[in-house]
Every structure is written in C-alpha cells, then in structure tokens.
CSV table of C-alpha atoms in Angstrom, one decimal:
chain,number,residue,atom,x,y,z
Y,19,UNK,CA,0.0,0.0,0.0
Y,20,UNK,CA,1.3,3.5,-0.8
Y,21,UNK,CA,2.3,5.5,2.2
Y,22,UNK,CA,0.3,8.6,3.0
Y,23,UNK,CA,2.4,11.8,3.2
Y,24,UNK,CA,1.2,13.9,6.1
Y,25,UNK,CA,4.4,15.9,6.2
Y,26,UNK,CA,6.6,16.7,3.2
Y,27,UNK,CA,10.0,18.1,4.2
Y,28,UNK,CA,11.7,20.2,1.6
Y,29,UNK,CA,15.1,21.6,2.6
Y,30,UNK,CA,16.6,24.5,0.8
Y,31,UNK,CA,13.4,26.5,0.3
Y,32,UNK,CA,11.6,28.9,2.6
Y,33,UNK,CA,8.2,27.8,3.5
Y,34,UNK,CA,5.9,30.7,3.0
Y,35,UNK,CA,2.8,29.2,4.6
Y,36,UNK,CA,1.5,25.9,5.9
Y,37,UNK,CA,-2.2,25.3,5.2
Y,38,UNK,CA,-4.5,22.5,6.4
Y,39,UNK,CA,-3.6,20.5,3.3
Y,40,UNK,CA,-1.0,22.5,1.2
Y,41,UNK,CA,2.4,23.8,2.1
Y,42,UNK,CA,3.5,26.9,0.1
Y,43,UNK,CA,7.1,27.8,-0.6
Y,44,UNK,CA,8.5,31.1,-1.8
Y,45,UNK,CA,10.5,30.9,-5.0
Y,46,UNK,CA,11.1,34.6,-5.3
Y,47,UNK,CA,8.8,35.8,-8.1
Y,48,UNK,CA,6.7,32.7,-7.9
Y,49,UNK,CA,5.3,30.3,-5.3
Y,50,UNK,CA,5.3,26.5,-5.2
Y,51,UNK,CA,2.2,24.8,-3.7
Y,52,UNK,CA,2.7,21.2,-2.5
Y,53,UNK,CA,-0.4,19.2,-1.7
Y,54,UNK,CA,0.1,16.7,1.2
Y,55,UNK,CA,-2.2,13.8,1.9
Y,56,UNK,CA,-3.6,15.5,5.0
Y,57,UNK,CA,-7.4,15.5,5.4
Y,58,UNK,CA,-9.3,18.3,7.1
Y,59,UNK,CA,-12.9,18.7,8.0
Y,60,UNK,CA,-14.6,21.7,9.5
Y,61,UNK,CA,-11.2,23.4,9.6
Y,62,UNK,CA,-9.6,20.6,11.7
Y,63,UNK,CA,-6.7,18.5,10.3
Y,64,UNK,CA,-7.5,14.9,11.1
Y,65,UNK,CA,-4.8,12.5,12.4
Y,66,UNK,CA,-5.1,10.0,9.4
Y,67,UNK,CA,-4.0,11.0,5.9
Y,68,UNK,CA,-5.2,9.4,2.7
Y,69,UNK,CA,-2.5,8.0,0.3
Y,70,UNK,CA,-2.2,10.0,-2.9
Y,71,UNK,CA,-4.9,12.5,-2.0
Y,72,UNK,CA,-2.5,15.4,-2.7
Y,73,UNK,CA,-1.8,14.0,-6.1
Y,74,UNK,CA,-5.5,13.8,-6.9
Y,75,UNK,CA,-6.1,17.4,-5.7
Y,76,UNK,CA,-3.2,18.7,-7.8
Y,77,UNK,CA,-4.0,16.8,-11.0
Y,78,UNK,CA,-7.7,17.7,-10.9
Y,79,UNK,CA,-6.8,21.4,-10.4
Y,80,UNK,CA,-4.3,21.2,-13.2
Y,81,UNK,CA,-7.0,19.6,-15.5
Y,82,UNK,CA,-9.5,22.4,-14.7
Y,83,UNK,CA,-7.0,25.3,-14.8
Y,84,UNK,CA,-6.1,24.1,-18.3
Y,85,UNK,CA,-9.7,23.9,-19.4
Y,86,UNK,CA,-11.1,27.1,-18.0
Y,87,UNK,CA,-8.4,29.6,-19.0
Y,88,UNK,CA,-10.7,31.0,-21.6
Y,89,UNK,CA,-13.2,31.8,-18.8
Y,90,UNK,CA,-10.7,33.5,-16.5
Y,91,UNK,CA,-6.9,33.4,-16.3
Y,92,UNK,CA,-5.4,31.4,-13.4
Y,93,UNK,CA,-2.2,31.3,-11.4
Y,94,UNK,CA,-0.8,28.0,-12.7
Y,95,UNK,CA,2.6,28.1,-14.3
Y,96,UNK,CA,3.8,24.5,-14.3
Y,97,UNK,CA,3.4,21.1,-12.8
Y,98,UNK,CA,6.4,19.7,-14.7
Y,99,UNK,CA,9.2,18.3,-12.6
Y,100,UNK,CA,11.7,19.7,-15.1
Y,101,UNK,CA,10.7,23.2,-13.9
Y,102,UNK,CA,11.4,22.5,-10.3
Y,103,UNK,CA,14.1,24.7,-8.7
Y,104,UNK,CA,17.6,23.2,-8.9
Y,105,UNK,CA,17.8,23.0,-5.1
Y,106,UNK,CA,14.9,20.6,-4.8
Y,107,UNK,CA,15.5,18.3,-7.8
Y,108,UNK,CA,16.6,15.6,-5.5
Y,109,UNK,CA,13.0,15.5,-4.1
Y,110,UNK,CA,11.3,15.4,-7.4
Y,111,UNK,CA,9.9,11.9,-7.0
Y,112,UNK,CA,8.3,12.9,-3.8
Y,113,UNK,CA,6.9,16.1,-5.4
Y,114,UNK,CA,5.8,14.5,-8.7
Y,115,UNK,CA,2.1,15.0,-9.4
Y,116,UNK,CA,1.5,16.9,-6.1
Y,117,UNK,CA,3.1,20.4,-6.7
Y,118,UNK,CA,2.2,23.4,-8.7
Y,119,UNK,CA,4.4,26.4,-9.5
Y,120,UNK,CA,2.1,29.4,-9.5
Y,121,UNK,CA,2.1,33.1,-9.9
Y,122,UNK,CA,2.0,35.2,-6.7
Y,123,UNK,CA,-1.3,36.8,-6.2
Y,124,UNK,CA,-3.1,38.9,-3.6
Y,125,UNK,CA,-6.0,36.8,-2.4
Y,126,UNK,CA,-9.5,38.2,-2.4
Y,127,UNK,CA,-10.9,37.2,1.0
Y,128,UNK,CA,-14.2,35.8,-0.2
Y,129,UNK,CA,-15.1,32.2,-0.8
Y,130,UNK,CA,-17.0,32.1,-4.1
Y,131,UNK,CA,-19.4,29.3,-3.6
Y,132,UNK,CA,-21.9,28.1,-6.2
Y,133,UNK,CA,-24.7,25.7,-5.6
Y,134,UNK,CA,-26.6,23.8,-8.3
Y,135,UNK,CA,-28.4,21.5,-5.7
Y,136,UNK,CA,-29.8,22.0,-2.2
Y,137,UNK,CA,-27.5,20.3,0.3
Y,138,UNK,CA,-25.3,20.9,3.3
Y,139,UNK,CA,-25.6,24.2,5.0
Y,140,UNK,CA,-27.8,25.5,2.2
Y,141,UNK,CA,-30.4,22.8,2.9
Y,142,UNK,CA,-30.2,23.6,6.6
Y,143,UNK,CA,-30.9,27.3,6.0
Y,144,UNK,CA,-33.6,26.6,3.5
Y,145,UNK,CA,-35.5,24.6,6.0
Y,146,UNK,CA,-35.5,27.6,8.4
Y,147,UNK,CA,-36.2,30.5,6.0
Y,148,UNK,CA,-36.6,29.3,2.4
Y,149,UNK,CA,-33.4,31.2,1.6
Y,150,UNK,CA,-29.8,30.3,1.0
Y,151,UNK,CA,-27.3,33.2,1.7
Y,152,UNK,CA,-30.1,35.7,1.1
Y,153,UNK,CA,-31.3,34.1,-2.1
Y,154,UNK,CA,-35.0,33.3,-1.8
Y,155,UNK,CA,-35.9,29.9,-3.3
Y,156,UNK,CA,-39.3,28.5,-4.2
Y,157,UNK,CA,-41.4,26.4,-1.7
Y,158,UNK,CA,-41.5,22.7,-1.8
Y,159,UNK,CA,-37.9,21.8,-2.3
Y,160,UNK,CA,-36.4,18.8,-0.5
Y,161,UNK,CA,-32.9,17.8,0.4
Y,162,UNK,CA,-30.7,17.4,-2.8
Y,163,UNK,CA,-33.3,19.1,-5.0
Y,164,UNK,CA,-31.8,20.5,-8.2
Y,165,UNK,CA,-32.2,24.2,-8.3
Y,166,UNK,CA,-33.8,25.9,-11.3
Y,167,UNK,CA,-30.6,27.9,-11.8
Y,168,UNK,CA,-27.3,27.6,-10.0
Y,169,UNK,CA,-27.0,30.3,-7.3
Y,170,UNK,CA,-24.0,32.3,-6.0
Y,171,UNK,CA,-23.7,32.0,-2.2
Y,172,UNK,CA,-20.4,33.6,-1.0
Y,173,UNK,CA,-18.8,33.0,2.3
Y,174,UNK,CA,-16.2,34.8,4.4
Y,175,UNK,CA,-12.6,33.6,4.0
Y,176,UNK,CA,-11.6,33.1,7.7
Y,177,UNK,CA,-7.9,32.9,8.7
Y,178,UNK,CA,-9.0,30.6,11.5
Y,179,UNK,CA,-12.2,28.9,12.3
Y,180,UNK,CA,-15.1,28.0,10.0
Y,181,UNK,CA,-16.0,30.1,7.0
Y,182,UNK,CA,-19.4,31.9,7.4
Y,183,UNK,CA,-22.1,32.0,4.7
Y,184,UNK,CA,-23.0,35.6,3.8
Y,185,UNK,CA,-25.2,37.3,1.2
Y,186,UNK,CA,-24.0,38.7,-2.0
Y,187,UNK,CA,-24.8,42.2,-0.7
Y,188,UNK,CA,-22.6,41.6,2.4
Y,189,UNK,CA,-19.8,40.3,0.2
Y,190,UNK,CA,-20.1,43.4,-1.9
Y,191,UNK,CA,-19.6,45.5,1.2
Y,192,UNK,CA,-16.3,43.7,1.8
Y,193,UNK,CA,-14.8,43.6,-1.7
Y,194,UNK,CA,-16.9,46.2,-3.6
Y,195,UNK,CA,-20.1,46.0,-5.6
Y,196,UNK,CA,-18.5,45.9,-9.0
Y,197,UNK,CA,-16.0,43.3,-7.9
Y,198,UNK,CA,-18.6,41.0,-6.4
Y,199,UNK,CA,-20.7,41.1,-9.6
Y,200,UNK,CA,-17.6,40.1,-11.6
Y,201,UNK,CA,-16.8,37.3,-9.2
Y,202,UNK,CA,-20.4,36.1,-9.3
Y,203,UNK,CA,-20.5,35.9,-13.0
Y,204,UNK,CA,-17.1,34.1,-13.3
Y,205,UNK,CA,-18.1,31.7,-10.5
Y,206,UNK,CA,-21.3,30.7,-12.3
Y,207,UNK,CA,-19.5,30.3,-15.6
Y,208,UNK,CA,-16.8,28.1,-14.1
Y,209,UNK,CA,-19.4,26.0,-12.4
Y,210,UNK,CA,-21.4,25.6,-15.6
Y,211,UNK,CA,-18.3,24.5,-17.5
Y,212,UNK,CA,-17.4,21.9,-14.8
Y,213,UNK,CA,-20.9,20.6,-14.1
Y,214,UNK,CA,-21.6,20.0,-17.8
Y,215,UNK,CA,-18.3,18.1,-18.3
Y,216,UNK,CA,-18.9,16.0,-15.2
Y,217,UNK,CA,-22.6,15.3,-16.1
Y,218,UNK,CA,-21.5,13.6,-19.4
Y,219,UNK,CA,-19.4,11.3,-17.3
Y,220,UNK,CA,-22.1,10.3,-14.8
Y,221,UNK,CA,-21.0,12.7,-12.0
Y,222,UNK,CA,-23.2,15.5,-10.5
Y,223,UNK,CA,-21.3,18.6,-9.2
Y,224,UNK,CA,-23.8,19.6,-6.5
Y,225,UNK,CA,-21.8,22.6,-5.3
Y,226,UNK,CA,-18.2,23.9,-5.4
Y,227,UNK,CA,-16.1,26.9,-4.3
Y,228,UNK,CA,-13.5,29.0,-6.1
Y,229,UNK,CA,-10.9,31.5,-4.8
Y,230,UNK,CA,-9.6,34.5,-6.7
Y,231,UNK,CA,-6.8,36.9,-6.4
Y,232,UNK,CA,-5.0,39.7,-8.3
Y,233,UNK,CA,-1.6,39.1,-9.8
Y,234,UNK,CA,1.4,41.5,-10.0
Y,235,UNK,CA,-0.2,43.1,-13.1
Y,236,UNK,CA,-3.5,43.7,-11.2
Y,237,UNK,CA,-5.3,41.0,-13.3
Y,238,UNK,CA,-8.0,38.9,-11.7
Y,239,UNK,CA,-6.9,35.3,-11.6
Y,240,UNK,CA,-8.4,32.0,-10.3
Y,241,UNK,CA,-6.1,30.6,-7.6
Y,242,UNK,CA,-5.7,27.8,-5.1
Y,243,UNK,CA,-7.7,24.8,-6.5
Y,244,UNK,CA,-10.5,24.0,-8.9
Y,245,UNK,CA,-13.3,21.4,-8.8
Y,246,UNK,CA,-11.5,19.0,-6.5
Y,247,UNK,CA,-13.0,16.6,-3.8
Y,248,UNK,CA,-11.8,19.1,-1.2
Y,249,UNK,CA,-13.7,22.0,-2.7
Y,250,UNK,CA,-16.8,20.3,-4.2
Y,251,UNK,CA,-19.6,17.9,-3.6
Y,252,UNK,CA,-19.6,15.2,-6.2
Y,253,UNK,CA,-22.4,12.7,-6.5
Y,254,UNK,CA,-22.7,9.6,-8.7
Y,255,UNK,CA,-25.6,10.4,-11.0
Y,256,UNK,CA,-26.8,6.8,-11.0
Y,257,UNK,CA,-27.3,7.0,-7.2
Y,258,UNK,CA,-28.9,10.4,-7.1
Y,259,UNK,CA,-32.2,10.7,-5.3
Y,260,UNK,CA,-34.0,13.7,-3.9
Y,261,UNK,CA,-35.1,13.7,-0.3
Y,262,UNK,CA,-31.7,12.3,0.9
Y,263,UNK,CA,-28.0,13.0,0.8
Y,264,UNK,CA,-26.5,10.8,-2.0
Y,265,UNK,CA,-23.1,9.1,-1.5
Y,266,UNK,CA,-20.2,11.3,-2.5
Y,267,UNK,CA,-16.9,11.2,-4.3
Y,268,UNK,CA,-15.4,13.7,-2.0
Y,269,UNK,CA,-14.7,14.3,1.7
Y,270,UNK,CA,-18.3,14.5,2.8
Y,271,UNK,CA,-18.1,11.0,4.3
Y,272,UNK,CA,-15.8,12.4,6.9
C-alpha cells in the first residue's frame, strides 16, 4: 500500500505558509504549492491521511485550470518536474504529481461558492427560512433538489475557524459592488463548465467553491484549487435521489 504523506519536508526552500492541506514555498517571483495527503474537515486537520490524496487534488486542479483559462486566467505556471528549482531536484519523485508552480497573487478574501443543488448548510438554511445566503428559493424543495438555476452563495474567508455564509450584498460591502458582480459571473460560468463536463461522465457537481486573487499586473486570476473533492460535492448520477443525501466522491463521508 502506498504510504500517505502527512508531512513533506523540503530543505533549501523557505516555507511561505502551511495550510491545512498544502504547504507553500517562496521561489522569489513565484510560489510552489505542495499538496500533502492530509485530510481536514470543519477546519480541523484529522490524524489520518489518505494515500495519494494530494496528487488527486493537484492533478484535478491542473486539469481544470487548463480547461477554464478562456473563462478566467489562473495562477498555474507549471506542474512539470523539469521546472522545479535546482535545489529541490533531489526531491522530485516525492513532489511529482503533487506540486504546482504558480504566480504570486493577492488573495480576495471571499469564498466564491456556487450551488446547483440544495444540500449541506444550504439545505439547513432553506428549512429555516426558504433562503440560501439571502437568495430566496421556491417552496416545496427537499434535500438534494436540483435548483432551477445555480446560485452564487459567498462566504467569508476566515484565517482561523469555520467560514461563514454571507449574502451577495454583504460580500459586496467587503470587496466592492462591482468586484462581487464580476466574481459572481465568473463563478457561475466556471461551475457551468465543470458541471456540464462531469454530467456527461455520470457525476453531478452539487456545489463547489473557487478562490480568486489579483496578480502582480493587477489582473484577476483563479487561484488555489478548482473542482476537487476538497472544494466540491460530487455525487454519482446513477445513485442520485431527492429527499436524501446521496453518496459522495469527496470528503463528505468524513
């Protein structure tokens, strides 16, 4: 059995930040993101890691960054081991498939969440108020109902603790009205692209989240990850039923 990598030690580079799953290294004008096999749930890193999880996250993000660049530019520069800094070439087999060299970007502190189905915290809020993040929905929906149109439901990007769902109006107060309109439109377009591709392969993308930033030129870019099991709710279409929470190809089982 492949060994899970909870910790990835890379000497010779300055670690810029350690996240719940990814470690980020400063390469000067660029960053290197390395995805470990750590598993987090509700902003807590769990003691058991999952073998190759980091490789799955990285390769799915690469796949989607390459296929959505016409929607919005992203921060990906390379996932090729030949582009690794000379000082870490000896660790290339450990890093293979689980690193991304990316542009530096100033993160926009809003989680751009989009929901095509009623589940999770959205379902909980709907039962109380018939709304999700300020978006009023029609009566009669049940758990896992497909929405008539996907909805944009942002959340705060908390440094610590659990992110908090907010309305689009509240998000606009944080980042600006014009900015949040742009982010909403891009988020919905990215979701539509990913959901359509997955649907043809028997997978429902119930919801997902994206993060954005601005690069050194001031251009808006998609950052972090895209349509991975850590940022999305994936359901097998063959097992989808309303009125229940379907099984998932993601970390919901945790």
